[in-house]
């Protein structure tokens, strides 16, 4: 797995067990971060889009707003993730060149 290789390269002094533990912690952290992002996304889209509480159903306007809010937020998150990965790769290449 690429992620495991990256950690081995960054921390070559770790034992296999320590590498697995570190990997597990990082995966748990990533899940926690994702859940936090998703929770914030729901809160933000709800606050921005839902304003009529007279019906259980979403109005057509509210539904469209929520869909646009989610789509835009996920697109921004993907773009940020792509840029982060690109920067990480450049840093790794620079370290390998030393």
CSV table of C-alpha atoms in Angstrom, one decimal:
chain,number,residue,atom,x,y,z
A,1,UNK,CA,0.0,0.0,0.0
A,2,UNK,CA,1.3,3.4,-0.9
A,3,UNK,CA,0.4,5.0,2.4
A,4,UNK,CA,2.4,2.3,4.3
A,5,UNK,CA,5.4,2.9,2.0
A,6,UNK,CA,5.2,6.7,2.7
A,7,UNK,CA,5.3,6.0,6.5
A,8,UNK,CA,8.1,3.6,6.2
A,9,UNK,CA,10.1,6.2,4.2
A,10,UNK,CA,9.4,8.9,6.8
A,11,UNK,CA,10.1,6.7,9.9
A,12,UNK,CA,12.5,4.0,8.8
A,13,UNK,CA,13.6,3.3,12.4
A,14,UNK,CA,10.1,1.9,13.4
A,15,UNK,CA,9.6,-1.8,13.9
A,16,UNK,CA,6.9,-3.5,11.8
A,17,UNK,CA,4.6,-3.5,14.8
A,18,UNK,CA,5.2,0.2,15.4
A,19,UNK,CA,4.5,0.9,11.7
A,20,UNK,CA,1.2,-1.0,11.9
A,21,UNK,CA,0.2,0.8,15.0
A,22,UNK,CA,1.1,4.2,13.5
A,23,UNK,CA,-0.9,3.3,10.3
A,24,UNK,CA,-3.9,2.2,12.4
A,25,UNK,CA,-3.8,5.5,14.4
A,26,UNK,CA,-3.6,7.5,11.1
A,27,UNK,CA,-6.5,5.6,9.6
A,28,UNK,CA,-8.6,6.3,12.8
A,29,UNK,CA,-7.6,10.0,12.6
A,30,UNK,CA,-8.6,10.2,9.0
A,31,UNK,CA,-12.0,8.6,9.7
A,32,UNK,CA,-12.5,11.1,12.6
A,33,UNK,CA,-11.6,14.0,10.4
A,34,UNK,CA,-13.9,12.8,7.7
A,35,UNK,CA,-16.8,12.4,10.1
A,36,UNK,CA,-16.1,15.9,11.4
A,37,UNK,CA,-16.1,17.3,7.9
A,38,UNK,CA,-19.3,15.5,7.1
A,39,UNK,CA,-21.0,16.8,10.2
A,40,UNK,CA,-19.9,20.3,9.5
A,41,UNK,CA,-21.1,20.0,5.9
A,42,UNK,CA,-24.6,18.9,7.1
A,43,UNK,CA,-24.7,21.7,9.6
A,44,UNK,CA,-23.6,24.3,7.1
A,45,UNK,CA,-26.0,23.2,4.3
A,46,UNK,CA,-28.9,22.9,6.8
A,47,UNK,CA,-28.2,26.4,8.1
A,48,UNK,CA,-27.9,27.8,4.6
A,49,UNK,CA,-30.8,26.0,2.9
A,50,UNK,CA,-33.5,25.1,5.4
A,51,UNK,CA,-35.8,27.8,6.6
A,52,UNK,CA,-39.3,26.5,6.3
A,53,UNK,CA,-40.3,24.3,9.2
A,54,UNK,CA,-44.0,24.2,8.3
A,55,UNK,CA,-43.7,20.9,6.5
A,56,UNK,CA,-41.7,17.7,7.1
A,57,UNK,CA,-40.8,17.5,3.4
A,58,UNK,CA,-38.2,19.7,1.8
A,59,UNK,CA,-39.4,22.3,-0.6
A,60,UNK,CA,-38.2,22.1,-4.2
A,61,UNK,CA,-36.0,25.2,-3.5
A,62,UNK,CA,-34.6,23.7,-0.3
A,63,UNK,CA,-33.8,20.4,-2.0
A,64,UNK,CA,-32.0,22.1,-4.8
A,65,UNK,CA,-30.1,24.3,-2.4
A,66,UNK,CA,-29.0,21.2,-0.3
A,67,UNK,CA,-27.9,19.4,-3.5
A,68,UNK,CA,-25.8,22.4,-4.7
A,69,UNK,CA,-24.4,22.9,-1.2
A,70,UNK,CA,-23.2,19.3,-0.9
A,71,UNK,CA,-21.9,19.2,-4.5
A,72,UNK,CA,-19.9,22.4,-4.2
A,73,UNK,CA,-18.5,21.5,-0.7
A,74,UNK,CA,-17.4,18.0,-1.9
A,75,UNK,CA,-15.9,19.5,-5.0
A,76,UNK,CA,-13.9,22.0,-2.9
A,77,UNK,CA,-12.8,19.2,-0.6
A,78,UNK,CA,-11.7,17.1,-3.5
A,79,UNK,CA,-9.7,20.0,-5.0
A,80,UNK,CA,-8.0,20.6,-1.7
A,81,UNK,CA,-7.2,17.0,-1.3
A,82,UNK,CA,-5.7,16.8,-4.8
A,83,UNK,CA,-3.5,19.9,-4.1
A,84,UNK,CA,-2.3,18.4,-0.8
A,85,UNK,CA,-1.3,15.2,-2.5
A,86,UNK,CA,0.5,17.1,-5.2
A,87,UNK,CA,2.4,19.1,-2.6
A,88,UNK,CA,3.2,16.0,-0.6
A,89,UNK,CA,4.6,14.3,-3.7
A,90,UNK,CA,6.8,17.3,-4.5
A,91,UNK,CA,8.1,17.3,-1.0
A,92,UNK,CA,8.9,13.6,-1.2
A,93,UNK,CA,10.6,14.0,-4.5
A,94,UNK,CA,12.7,16.9,-3.1
A,95,UNK,CA,13.7,14.7,-0.1
A,96,UNK,CA,14.7,11.8,-2.4
A,97,UNK,CA,16.8,14.2,-4.4
A,98,UNK,CA,18.9,15.1,-1.4
